[in-house]
CSV table of C-alpha atoms in Angstrom, one decimal:
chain,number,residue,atom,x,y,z
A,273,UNK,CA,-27.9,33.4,111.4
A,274,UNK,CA,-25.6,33.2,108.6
A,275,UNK,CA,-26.9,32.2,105.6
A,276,UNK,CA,-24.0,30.5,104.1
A,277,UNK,CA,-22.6,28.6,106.9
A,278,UNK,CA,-19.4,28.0,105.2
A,279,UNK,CA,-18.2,32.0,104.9
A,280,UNK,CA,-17.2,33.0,108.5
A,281,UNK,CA,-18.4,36.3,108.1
A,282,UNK,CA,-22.1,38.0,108.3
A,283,UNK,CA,-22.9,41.0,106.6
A,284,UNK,CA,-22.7,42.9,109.4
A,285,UNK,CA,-19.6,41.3,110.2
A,286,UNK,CA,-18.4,42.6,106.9
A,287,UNK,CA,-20.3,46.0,107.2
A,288,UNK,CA,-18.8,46.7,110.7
A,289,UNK,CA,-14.8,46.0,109.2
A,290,UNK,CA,-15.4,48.3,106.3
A,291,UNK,CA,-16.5,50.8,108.5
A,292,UNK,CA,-13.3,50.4,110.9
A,293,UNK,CA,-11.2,50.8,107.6
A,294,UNK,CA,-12.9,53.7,106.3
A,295,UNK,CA,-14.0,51.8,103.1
A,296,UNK,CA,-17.2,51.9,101.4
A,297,UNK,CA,-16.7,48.2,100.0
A,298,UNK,CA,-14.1,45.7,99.1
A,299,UNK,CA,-13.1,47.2,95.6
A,300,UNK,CA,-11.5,50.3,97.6
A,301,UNK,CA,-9.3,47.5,99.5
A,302,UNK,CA,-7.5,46.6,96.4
A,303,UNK,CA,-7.1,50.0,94.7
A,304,UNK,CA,-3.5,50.0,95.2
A,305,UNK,CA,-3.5,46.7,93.2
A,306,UNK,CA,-4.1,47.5,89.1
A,307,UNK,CA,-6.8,46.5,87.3
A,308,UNK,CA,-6.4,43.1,85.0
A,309,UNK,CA,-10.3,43.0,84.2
A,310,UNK,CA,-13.5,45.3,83.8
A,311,UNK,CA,-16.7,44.8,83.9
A,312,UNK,CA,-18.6,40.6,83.2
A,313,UNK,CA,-16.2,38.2,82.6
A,314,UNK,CA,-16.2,36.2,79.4
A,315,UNK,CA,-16.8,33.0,80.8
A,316,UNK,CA,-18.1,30.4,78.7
A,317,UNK,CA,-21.3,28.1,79.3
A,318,UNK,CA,-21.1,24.9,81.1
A,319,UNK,CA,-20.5,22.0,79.0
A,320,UNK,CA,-21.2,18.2,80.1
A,321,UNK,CA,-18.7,15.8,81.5
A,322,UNK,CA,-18.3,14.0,78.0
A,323,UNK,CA,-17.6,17.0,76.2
A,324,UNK,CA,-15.1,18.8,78.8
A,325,UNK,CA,-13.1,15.2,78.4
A,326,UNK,CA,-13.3,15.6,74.7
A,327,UNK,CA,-12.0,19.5,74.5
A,328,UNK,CA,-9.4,18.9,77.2
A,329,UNK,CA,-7.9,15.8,75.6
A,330,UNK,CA,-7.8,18.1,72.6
A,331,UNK,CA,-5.9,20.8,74.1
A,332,UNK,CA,-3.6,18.2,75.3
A,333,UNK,CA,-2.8,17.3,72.1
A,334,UNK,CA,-1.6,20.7,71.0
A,335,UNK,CA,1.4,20.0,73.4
A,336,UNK,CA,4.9,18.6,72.2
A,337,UNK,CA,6.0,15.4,73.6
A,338,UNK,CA,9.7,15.9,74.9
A,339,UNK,CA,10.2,12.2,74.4
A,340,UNK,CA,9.4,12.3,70.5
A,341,UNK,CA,11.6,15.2,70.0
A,342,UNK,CA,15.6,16.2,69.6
A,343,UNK,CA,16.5,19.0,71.9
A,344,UNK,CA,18.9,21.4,71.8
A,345,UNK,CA,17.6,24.1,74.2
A,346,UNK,CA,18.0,24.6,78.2
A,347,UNK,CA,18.0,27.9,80.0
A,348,UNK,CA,17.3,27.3,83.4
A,349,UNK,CA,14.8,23.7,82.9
A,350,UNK,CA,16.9,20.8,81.1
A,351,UNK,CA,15.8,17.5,79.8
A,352,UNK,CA,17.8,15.0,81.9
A,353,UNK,CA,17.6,11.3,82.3
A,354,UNK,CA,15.9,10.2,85.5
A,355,UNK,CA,16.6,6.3,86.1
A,356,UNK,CA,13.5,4.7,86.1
A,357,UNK,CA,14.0,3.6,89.9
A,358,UNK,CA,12.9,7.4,90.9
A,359,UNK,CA,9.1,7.8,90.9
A,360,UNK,CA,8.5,4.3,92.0
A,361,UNK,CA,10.7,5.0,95.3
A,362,UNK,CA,9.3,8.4,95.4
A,363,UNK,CA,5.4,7.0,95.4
A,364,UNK,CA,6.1,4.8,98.7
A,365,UNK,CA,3.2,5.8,101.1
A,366,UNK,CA,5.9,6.0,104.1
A,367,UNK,CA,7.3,9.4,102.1
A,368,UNK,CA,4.2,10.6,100.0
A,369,UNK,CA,1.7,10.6,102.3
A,370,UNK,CA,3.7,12.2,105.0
A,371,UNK,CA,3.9,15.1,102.3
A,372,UNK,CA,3.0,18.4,103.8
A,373,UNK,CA,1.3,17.5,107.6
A,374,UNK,CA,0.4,20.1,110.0
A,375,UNK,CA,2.3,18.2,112.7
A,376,UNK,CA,5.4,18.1,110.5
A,377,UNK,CA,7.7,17.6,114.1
A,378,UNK,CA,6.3,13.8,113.9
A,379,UNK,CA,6.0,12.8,110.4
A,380,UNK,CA,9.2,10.6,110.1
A,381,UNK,CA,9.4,10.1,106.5
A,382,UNK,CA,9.1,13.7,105.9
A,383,UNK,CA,11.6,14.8,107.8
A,384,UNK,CA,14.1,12.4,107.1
A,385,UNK,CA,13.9,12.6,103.1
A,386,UNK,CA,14.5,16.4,103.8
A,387,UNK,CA,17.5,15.8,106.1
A,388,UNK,CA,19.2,13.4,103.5
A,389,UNK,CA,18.4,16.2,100.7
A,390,UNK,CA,19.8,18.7,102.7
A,391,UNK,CA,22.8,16.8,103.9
A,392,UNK,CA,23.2,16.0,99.6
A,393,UNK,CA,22.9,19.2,98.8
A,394,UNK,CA,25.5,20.2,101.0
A,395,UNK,CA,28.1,17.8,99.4
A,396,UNK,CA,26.8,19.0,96.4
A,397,UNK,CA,27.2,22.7,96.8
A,398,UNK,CA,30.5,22.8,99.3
A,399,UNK,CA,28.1,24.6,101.5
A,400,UNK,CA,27.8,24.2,105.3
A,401,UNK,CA,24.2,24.1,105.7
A,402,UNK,CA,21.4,23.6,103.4
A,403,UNK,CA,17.5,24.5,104.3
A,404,UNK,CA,14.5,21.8,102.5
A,405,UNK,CA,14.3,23.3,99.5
A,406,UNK,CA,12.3,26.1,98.1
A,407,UNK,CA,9.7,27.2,96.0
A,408,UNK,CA,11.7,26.9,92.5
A,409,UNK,CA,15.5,29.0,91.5
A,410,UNK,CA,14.0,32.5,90.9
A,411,UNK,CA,12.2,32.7,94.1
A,412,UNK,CA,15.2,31.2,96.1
A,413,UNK,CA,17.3,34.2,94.7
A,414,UNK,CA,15.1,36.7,95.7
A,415,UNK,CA,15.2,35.5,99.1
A,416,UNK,CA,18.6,35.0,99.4
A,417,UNK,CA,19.1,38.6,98.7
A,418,UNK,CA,16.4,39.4,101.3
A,419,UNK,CA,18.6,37.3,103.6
A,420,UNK,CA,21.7,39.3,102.8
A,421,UNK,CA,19.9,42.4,103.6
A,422,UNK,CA,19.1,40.5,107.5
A,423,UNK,CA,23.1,40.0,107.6
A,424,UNK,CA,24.5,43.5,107.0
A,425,UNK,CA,21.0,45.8,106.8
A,426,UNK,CA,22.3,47.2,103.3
A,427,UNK,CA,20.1,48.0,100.1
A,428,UNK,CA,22.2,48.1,97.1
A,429,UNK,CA,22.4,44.6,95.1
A,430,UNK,CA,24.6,44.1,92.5
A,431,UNK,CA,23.7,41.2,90.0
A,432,UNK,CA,25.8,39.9,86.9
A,433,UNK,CA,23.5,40.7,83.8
A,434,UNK,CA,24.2,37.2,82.9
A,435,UNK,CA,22.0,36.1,85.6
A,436,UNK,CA,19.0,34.4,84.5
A,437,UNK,CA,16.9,37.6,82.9
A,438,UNK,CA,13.7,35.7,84.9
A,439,UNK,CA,15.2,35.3,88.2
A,440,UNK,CA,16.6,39.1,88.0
A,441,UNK,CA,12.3,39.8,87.0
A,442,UNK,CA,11.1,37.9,90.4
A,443,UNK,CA,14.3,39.3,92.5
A,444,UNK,CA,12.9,42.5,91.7
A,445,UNK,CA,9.8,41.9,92.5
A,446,UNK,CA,10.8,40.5,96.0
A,447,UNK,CA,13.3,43.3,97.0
A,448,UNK,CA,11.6,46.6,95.2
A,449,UNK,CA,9.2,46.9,98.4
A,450,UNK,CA,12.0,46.2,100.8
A,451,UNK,CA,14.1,49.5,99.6
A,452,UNK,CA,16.4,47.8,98.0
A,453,UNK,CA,17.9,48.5,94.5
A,454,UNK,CA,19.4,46.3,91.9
A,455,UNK,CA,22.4,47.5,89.8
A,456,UNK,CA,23.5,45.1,86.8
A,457,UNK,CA,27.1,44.1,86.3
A,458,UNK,CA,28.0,43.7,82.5
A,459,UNK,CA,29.7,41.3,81.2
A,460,UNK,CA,32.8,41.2,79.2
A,461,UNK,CA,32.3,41.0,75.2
A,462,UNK,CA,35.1,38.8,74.5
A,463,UNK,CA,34.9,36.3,76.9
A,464,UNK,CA,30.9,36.3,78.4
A,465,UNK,CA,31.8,36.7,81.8
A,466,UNK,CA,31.6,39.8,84.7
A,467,UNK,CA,33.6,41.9,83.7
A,468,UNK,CA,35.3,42.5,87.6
A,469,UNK,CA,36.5,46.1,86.2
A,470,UNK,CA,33.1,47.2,86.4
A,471,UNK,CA,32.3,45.2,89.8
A,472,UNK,CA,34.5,46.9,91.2
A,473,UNK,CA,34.0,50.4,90.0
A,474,UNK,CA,30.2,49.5,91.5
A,475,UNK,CA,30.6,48.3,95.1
A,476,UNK,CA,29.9,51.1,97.4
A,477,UNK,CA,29.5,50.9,101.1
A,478,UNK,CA,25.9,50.3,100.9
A,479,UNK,CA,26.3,47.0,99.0
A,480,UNK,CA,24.5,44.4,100.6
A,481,UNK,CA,25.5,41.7,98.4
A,482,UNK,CA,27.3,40.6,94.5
A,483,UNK,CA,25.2,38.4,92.8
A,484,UNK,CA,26.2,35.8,90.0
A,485,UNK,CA,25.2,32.9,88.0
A,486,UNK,CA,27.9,29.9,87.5
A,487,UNK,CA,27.9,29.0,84.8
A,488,UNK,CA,25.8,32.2,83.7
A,489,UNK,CA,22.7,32.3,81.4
A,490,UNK,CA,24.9,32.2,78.4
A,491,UNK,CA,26.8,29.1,79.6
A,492,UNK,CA,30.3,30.7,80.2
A,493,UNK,CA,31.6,29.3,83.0
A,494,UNK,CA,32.7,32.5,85.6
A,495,UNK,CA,36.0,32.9,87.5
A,496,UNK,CA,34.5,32.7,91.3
A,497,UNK,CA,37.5,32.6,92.6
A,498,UNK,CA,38.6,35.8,90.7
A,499,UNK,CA,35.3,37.3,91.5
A,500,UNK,CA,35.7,36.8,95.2
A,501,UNK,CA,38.6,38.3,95.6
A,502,UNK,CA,36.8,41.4,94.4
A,503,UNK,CA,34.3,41.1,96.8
A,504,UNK,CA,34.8,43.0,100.1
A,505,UNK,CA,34.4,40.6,103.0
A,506,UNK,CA,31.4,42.6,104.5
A,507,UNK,CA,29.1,42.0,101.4
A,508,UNK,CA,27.3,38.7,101.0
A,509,UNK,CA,28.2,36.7,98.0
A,510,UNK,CA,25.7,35.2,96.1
A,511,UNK,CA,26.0,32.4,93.7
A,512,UNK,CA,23.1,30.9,91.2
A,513,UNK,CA,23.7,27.4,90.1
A,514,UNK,CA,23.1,24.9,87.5
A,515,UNK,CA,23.6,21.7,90.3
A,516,UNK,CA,24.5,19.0,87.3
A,517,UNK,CA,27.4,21.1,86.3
A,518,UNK,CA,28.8,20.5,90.2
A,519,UNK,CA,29.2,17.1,89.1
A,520,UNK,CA,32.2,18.4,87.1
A,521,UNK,CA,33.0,22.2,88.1
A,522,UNK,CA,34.2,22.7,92.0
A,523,UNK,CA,31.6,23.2,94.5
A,524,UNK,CA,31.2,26.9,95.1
A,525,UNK,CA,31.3,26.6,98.4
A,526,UNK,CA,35.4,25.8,97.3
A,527,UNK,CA,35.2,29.7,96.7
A,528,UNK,CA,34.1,31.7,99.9
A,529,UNK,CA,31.2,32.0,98.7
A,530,UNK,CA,27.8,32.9,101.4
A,531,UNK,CA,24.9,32.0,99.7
A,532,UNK,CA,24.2,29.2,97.1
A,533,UNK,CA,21.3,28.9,95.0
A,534,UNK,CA,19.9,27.2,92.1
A,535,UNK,CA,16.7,25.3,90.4
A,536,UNK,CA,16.9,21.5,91.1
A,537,UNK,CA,15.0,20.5,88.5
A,538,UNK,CA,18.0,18.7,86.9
A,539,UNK,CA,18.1,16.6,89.8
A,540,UNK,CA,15.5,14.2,88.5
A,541,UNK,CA,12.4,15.8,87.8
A,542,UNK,CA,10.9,15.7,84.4
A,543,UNK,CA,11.1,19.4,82.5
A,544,UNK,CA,7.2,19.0,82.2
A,545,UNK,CA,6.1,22.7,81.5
A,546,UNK,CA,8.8,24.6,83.2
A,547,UNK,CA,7.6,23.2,86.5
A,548,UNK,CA,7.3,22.3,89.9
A,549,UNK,CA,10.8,22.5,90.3
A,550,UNK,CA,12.3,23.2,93.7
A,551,UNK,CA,14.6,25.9,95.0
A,552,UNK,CA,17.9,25.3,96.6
A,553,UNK,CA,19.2,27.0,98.9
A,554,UNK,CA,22.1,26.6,101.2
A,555,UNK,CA,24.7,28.5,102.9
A,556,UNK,CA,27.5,29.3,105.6
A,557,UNK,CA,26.5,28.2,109.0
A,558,UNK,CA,27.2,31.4,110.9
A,559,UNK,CA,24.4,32.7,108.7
A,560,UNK,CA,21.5,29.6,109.7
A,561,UNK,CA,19.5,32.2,111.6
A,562,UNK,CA,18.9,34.4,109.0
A,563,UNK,CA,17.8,31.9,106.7
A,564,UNK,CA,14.5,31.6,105.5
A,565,UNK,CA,12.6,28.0,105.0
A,566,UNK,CA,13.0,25.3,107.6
A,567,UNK,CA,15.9,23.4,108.4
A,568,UNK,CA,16.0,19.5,109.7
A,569,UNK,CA,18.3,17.9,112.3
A,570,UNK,CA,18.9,14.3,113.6
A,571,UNK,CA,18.5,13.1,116.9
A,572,UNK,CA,16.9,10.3,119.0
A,573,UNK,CA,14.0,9.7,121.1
A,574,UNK,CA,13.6,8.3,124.8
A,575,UNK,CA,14.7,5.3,124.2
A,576,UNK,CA,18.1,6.4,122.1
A,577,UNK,CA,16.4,5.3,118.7
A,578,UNK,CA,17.9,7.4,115.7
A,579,UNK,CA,15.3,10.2,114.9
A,580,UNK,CA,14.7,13.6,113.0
A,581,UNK,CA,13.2,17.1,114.1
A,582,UNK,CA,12.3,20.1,112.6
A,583,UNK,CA,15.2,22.4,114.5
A,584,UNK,CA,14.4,26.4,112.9
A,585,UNK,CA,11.6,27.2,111.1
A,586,UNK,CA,10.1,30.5,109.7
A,587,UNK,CA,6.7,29.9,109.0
A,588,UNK,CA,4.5,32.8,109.7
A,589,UNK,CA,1.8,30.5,111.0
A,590,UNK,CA,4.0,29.4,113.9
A,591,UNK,CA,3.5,32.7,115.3
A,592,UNK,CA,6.7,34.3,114.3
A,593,UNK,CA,5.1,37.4,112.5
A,594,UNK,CA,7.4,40.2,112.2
A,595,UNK,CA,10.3,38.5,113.2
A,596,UNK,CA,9.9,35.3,110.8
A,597,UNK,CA,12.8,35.8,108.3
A,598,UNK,CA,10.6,34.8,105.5
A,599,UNK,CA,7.3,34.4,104.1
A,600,UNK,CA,7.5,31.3,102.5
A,601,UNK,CA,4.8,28.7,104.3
A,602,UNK,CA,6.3,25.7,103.0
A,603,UNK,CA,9.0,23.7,100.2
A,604,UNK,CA,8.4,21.3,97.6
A,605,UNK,CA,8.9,18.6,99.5
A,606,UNK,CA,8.3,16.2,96.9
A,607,UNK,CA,10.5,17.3,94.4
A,608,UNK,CA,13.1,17.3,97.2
A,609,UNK,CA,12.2,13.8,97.4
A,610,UNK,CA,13.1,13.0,94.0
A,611,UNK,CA,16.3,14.9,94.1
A,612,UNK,CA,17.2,13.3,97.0
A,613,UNK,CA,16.3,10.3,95.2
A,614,UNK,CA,18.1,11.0,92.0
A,615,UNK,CA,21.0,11.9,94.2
A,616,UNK,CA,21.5,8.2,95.7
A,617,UNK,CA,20.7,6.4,92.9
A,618,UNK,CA,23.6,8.4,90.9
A,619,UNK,CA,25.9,8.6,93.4
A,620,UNK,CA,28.9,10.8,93.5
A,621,UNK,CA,30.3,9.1,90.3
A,622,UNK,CA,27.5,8.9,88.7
A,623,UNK,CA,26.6,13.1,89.0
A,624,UNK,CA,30.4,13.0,87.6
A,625,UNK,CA,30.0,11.0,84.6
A,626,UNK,CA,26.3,13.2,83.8
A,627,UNK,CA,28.6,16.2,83.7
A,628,UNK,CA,31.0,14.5,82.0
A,629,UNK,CA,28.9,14.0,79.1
A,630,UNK,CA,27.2,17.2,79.1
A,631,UNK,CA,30.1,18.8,78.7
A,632,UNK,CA,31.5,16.8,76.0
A,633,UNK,CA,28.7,16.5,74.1
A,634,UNK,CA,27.9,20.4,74.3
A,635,UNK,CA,31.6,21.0,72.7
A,636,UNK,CA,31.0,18.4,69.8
A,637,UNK,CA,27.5,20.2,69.0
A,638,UNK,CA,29.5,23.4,68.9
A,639,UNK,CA,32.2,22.3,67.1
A,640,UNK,CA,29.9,20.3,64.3
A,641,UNK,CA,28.4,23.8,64.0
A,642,UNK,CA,30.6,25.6,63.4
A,643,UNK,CA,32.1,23.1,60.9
A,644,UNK,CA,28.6,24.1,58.3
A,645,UNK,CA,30.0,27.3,58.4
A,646,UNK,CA,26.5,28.8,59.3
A,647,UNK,CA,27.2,30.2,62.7
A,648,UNK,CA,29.9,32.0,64.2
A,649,UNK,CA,31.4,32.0,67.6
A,650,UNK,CA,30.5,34.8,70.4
A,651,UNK,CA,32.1,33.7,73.0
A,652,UNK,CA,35.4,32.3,73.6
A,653,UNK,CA,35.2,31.8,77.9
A,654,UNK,CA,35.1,28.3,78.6
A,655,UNK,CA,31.7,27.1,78.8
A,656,UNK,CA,29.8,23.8,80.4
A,657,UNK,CA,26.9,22.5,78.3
A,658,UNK,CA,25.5,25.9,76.7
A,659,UNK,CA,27.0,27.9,74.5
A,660,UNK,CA,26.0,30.9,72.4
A,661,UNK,CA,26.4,31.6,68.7
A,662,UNK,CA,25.7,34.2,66.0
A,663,UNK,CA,23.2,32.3,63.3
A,664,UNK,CA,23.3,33.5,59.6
A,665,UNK,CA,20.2,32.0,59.7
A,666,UNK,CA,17.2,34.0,61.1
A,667,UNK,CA,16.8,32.4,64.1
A,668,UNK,CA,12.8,32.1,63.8
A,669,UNK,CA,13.2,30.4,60.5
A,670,UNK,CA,16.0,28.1,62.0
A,671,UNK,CA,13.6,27.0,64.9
A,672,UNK,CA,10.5,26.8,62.8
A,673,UNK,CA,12.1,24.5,60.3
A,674,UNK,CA,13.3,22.4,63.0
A,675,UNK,CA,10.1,22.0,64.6
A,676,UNK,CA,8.8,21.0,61.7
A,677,UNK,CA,11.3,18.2,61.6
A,678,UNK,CA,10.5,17.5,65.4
A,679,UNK,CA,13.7,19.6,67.2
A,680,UNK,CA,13.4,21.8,69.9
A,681,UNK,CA,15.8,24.3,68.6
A,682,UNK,CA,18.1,26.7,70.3
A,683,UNK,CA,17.1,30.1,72.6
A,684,UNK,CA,16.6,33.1,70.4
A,685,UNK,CA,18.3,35.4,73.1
A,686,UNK,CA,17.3,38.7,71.4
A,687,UNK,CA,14.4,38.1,73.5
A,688,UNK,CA,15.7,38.5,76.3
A,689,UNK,CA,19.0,40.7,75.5
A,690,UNK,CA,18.2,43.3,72.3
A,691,UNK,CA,22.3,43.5,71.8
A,692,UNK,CA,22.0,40.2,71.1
A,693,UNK,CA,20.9,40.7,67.1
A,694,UNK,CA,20.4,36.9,65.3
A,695,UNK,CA,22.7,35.5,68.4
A,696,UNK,CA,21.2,31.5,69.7
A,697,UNK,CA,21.9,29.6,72.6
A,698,UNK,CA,22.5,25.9,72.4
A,699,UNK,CA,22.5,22.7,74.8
A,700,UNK,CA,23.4,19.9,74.9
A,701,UNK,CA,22.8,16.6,77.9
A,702,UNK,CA,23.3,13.2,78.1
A,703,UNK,CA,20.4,12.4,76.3
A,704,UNK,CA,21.4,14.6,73.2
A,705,UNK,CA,21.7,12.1,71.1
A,706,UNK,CA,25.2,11.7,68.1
A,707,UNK,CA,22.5,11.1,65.1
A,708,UNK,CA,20.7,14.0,65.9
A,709,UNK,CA,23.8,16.5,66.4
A,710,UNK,CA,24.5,15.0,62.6
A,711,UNK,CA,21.0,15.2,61.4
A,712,UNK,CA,21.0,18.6,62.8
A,713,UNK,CA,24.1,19.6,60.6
A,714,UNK,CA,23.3,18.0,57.8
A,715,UNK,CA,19.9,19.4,58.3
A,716,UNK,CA,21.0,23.2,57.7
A,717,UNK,CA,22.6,22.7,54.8
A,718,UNK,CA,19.5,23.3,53.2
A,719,UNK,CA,18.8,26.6,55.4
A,720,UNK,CA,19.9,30.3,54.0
């Protein structure tokens, strides 16, 4: 009898399966996996309930509190304004308790939330179908160039260097063990965009598919249209998106392009620490088969009552094993909720006038900066609500004495690009704020 009746297996159980492996214990099962710790590890005593209250609500208060504090930085989470409407709609039992059931074909709130997301995201995007959501941006890239691999069986990728330098770290990780290979596409000096010259000069017949962000990491806003045109119609176009900026630039989909993807944190869901966020992911219909995730359709029951039904899934635990088109065992169905959400409640002129003001209030930031004569310009493509410069001002100083005055300042990109010397990336949103952009200006006057 098994003395702990909550582990399935004996220790014969256990003895027997090593000895079917040809392992002397479980260490020799993850030698192929390096080692992050040796030997005892330094775990602290137990501490009473009072006093683990006490330390964590001191840790807590080592955090920064968005709401008390200018902002000036983005790359890849931004701090939007989510009406206040959202999370009280979003906590209604009929949607949040119908979260993530194992009989997801019945759950009726579920489903339908996810079929008005992806039907928004759709509008959104210009693309033809849309799956419900995904883990977060990065992952959603990598397996959209696992799905282009499904579509034409190719291994070479080809990704803008302007793609977000932590989404080209997870792709990476998701298609080194397929046999696939990434190849960078640099960017133009003058203007921050692909430089197509060097597409071009890159695309061989084993391209799978061309990968870029719009707008890019450093806010330039690329030429898709341009860039498709350079992209033979056998490889799989891939675009990363910021979704707010849709509000304003044309939908990709405008463009030809195959696959779009993109974080939807914007789409009201608070920064918090860089996440949950949710991934989207949406593309041409000829290509729904190969996509990973599940997808939602509409229908009606017996008696001709409107209705909605899981219609492709890929979940490895509905049995599909090998010939599942993805690992992924389920979406953030909540944040999908909220985006969804955010989505009605703004409305398509309300996403217009968000962009609207992003965009205009990024270009006043840059051009009050410029004005103190303590930056120069990079840049000069056309850019949405990011924007680099080069600060006179080391860039740690610059972001150490604004914190100090309770700013987030801008991204020191040198740590994610070394070319990029004393270089900064700004943002700007609707909730940037006119008296701050002054403050700010006025603010680094006093900074050499």
């Amino acid at each position: 009898m098994n003395d702990f009746p909550y582990l399935p297996h004996t220790q014969k159980d256990i003895e027997e399966m090593f000895a079917f492996l040809g392992i002397k214990d479980i260490d020799e099962l993850y030698q192929d996996i390096p080692a992050l710790f040796k030997g005892e590890l330094n775990i602290p005593s137990g501490l009473s309930e009072i006093e683990v209250k006490e330390r964590l609500t001191d840790l807590s208060q080592m955090n920064k509190n968005i709401e008390e504090y200018g902002i000036f930085r983005g790359a890849g989470i931004y701090n939007h304004y989510i009406p206040s409407v959202i999370y009280p709609l979003a906590s209604n039992r009929n949607f949040l308790t119908a979260y993530t059931p194992y009989q997801a074909e019945v759950s009726q709130g579920t489903l339908q939330i996810l079929y008005e997301y992806q039907t928004q995201i759709c509008n959104l995007t210009g693309m033809e179908v849309s799956n419900s959501s995904m883990y977060d941006g990065a992952s959603a890239l990598g397996e959209a160039i696992l799905m282009a691999k499904r579509i034409n069986g190719k291994n070479h990728v080809l990704m803008s260097k302007l793609v977000h330098p932590e989404y080209q770290e997870v792709s990476k990780t998701y298609v080194e063990v397929q046999g696939m290979n990434i190849e960078q596409i640099d960017y133009l000096s003058e203007t921050g965009q692909l430089d197509l010259a060097d597409l071009t000069s890159k695309i061989t017949e084993e391209t799978s598919c061309v990968v870029v962000s719009y707008p890019n990491f450093l806010g330039v806003i690329e030429d898709l249209k341009a860039i498709r045109e350079k992209v033979p119609s056998d490889v799989v176009f891939i675009v990363v998106t910021y979704p707010i900026s849709l509000g304003l630039l044309e939908a990709p989909g405008k463009f030809g392009v195959d696959i779009v993807v993109g974080e939807g944190q914007s789409l009201g869901n608070t920064p918090s620490f860089g996440g949950p966020g949710l991934g989207i992911f949406a593309s041409k219909k000829n290509y729904i088969r190969k996509m990973p995730g599940r997808i939602i359709g509409e229908t009606v029951d017996q008696d001709g009552k409107r209705g909605f039904c899981m219609v492709l899934q890929t979940r490895e635990q509905h049995i599909r094993r090998e010939k599942s088109t993805s690992n992924i065992c389920s979406n953030h169905a909540f944040n999908a909720l909220l985006a969804s959400l955010y989505l009605n409640v703004m409305g398509k002129q309300g996403i217009r006038e968000v962009s609207l003001q992003n965009y205009h209030k990024a270009h006043y930031l840059a051009k009050k900066l410029l004005e103190t004569e303590k930056f120069k310009p990079v840049f000069d493509g056309p850019f949405f609500n990011e924007f680099v410069l080069e600060s006179k001002i080391d860039p740690e100083l610059l972001n150490e004495k604004l914190l100090e005055q309770h700013y987030f300042g801008p991204l020191i990109l040198k740590n994610f690009y070394e070319e990029m010397g004393n270089n900064v990336l700004f943002c700007a949103t609707e909730l940037t704020k006119k008296r701050d952009i002054d403050f700010l200006c006025s603010f680094l006057e006093g900074l050499s």
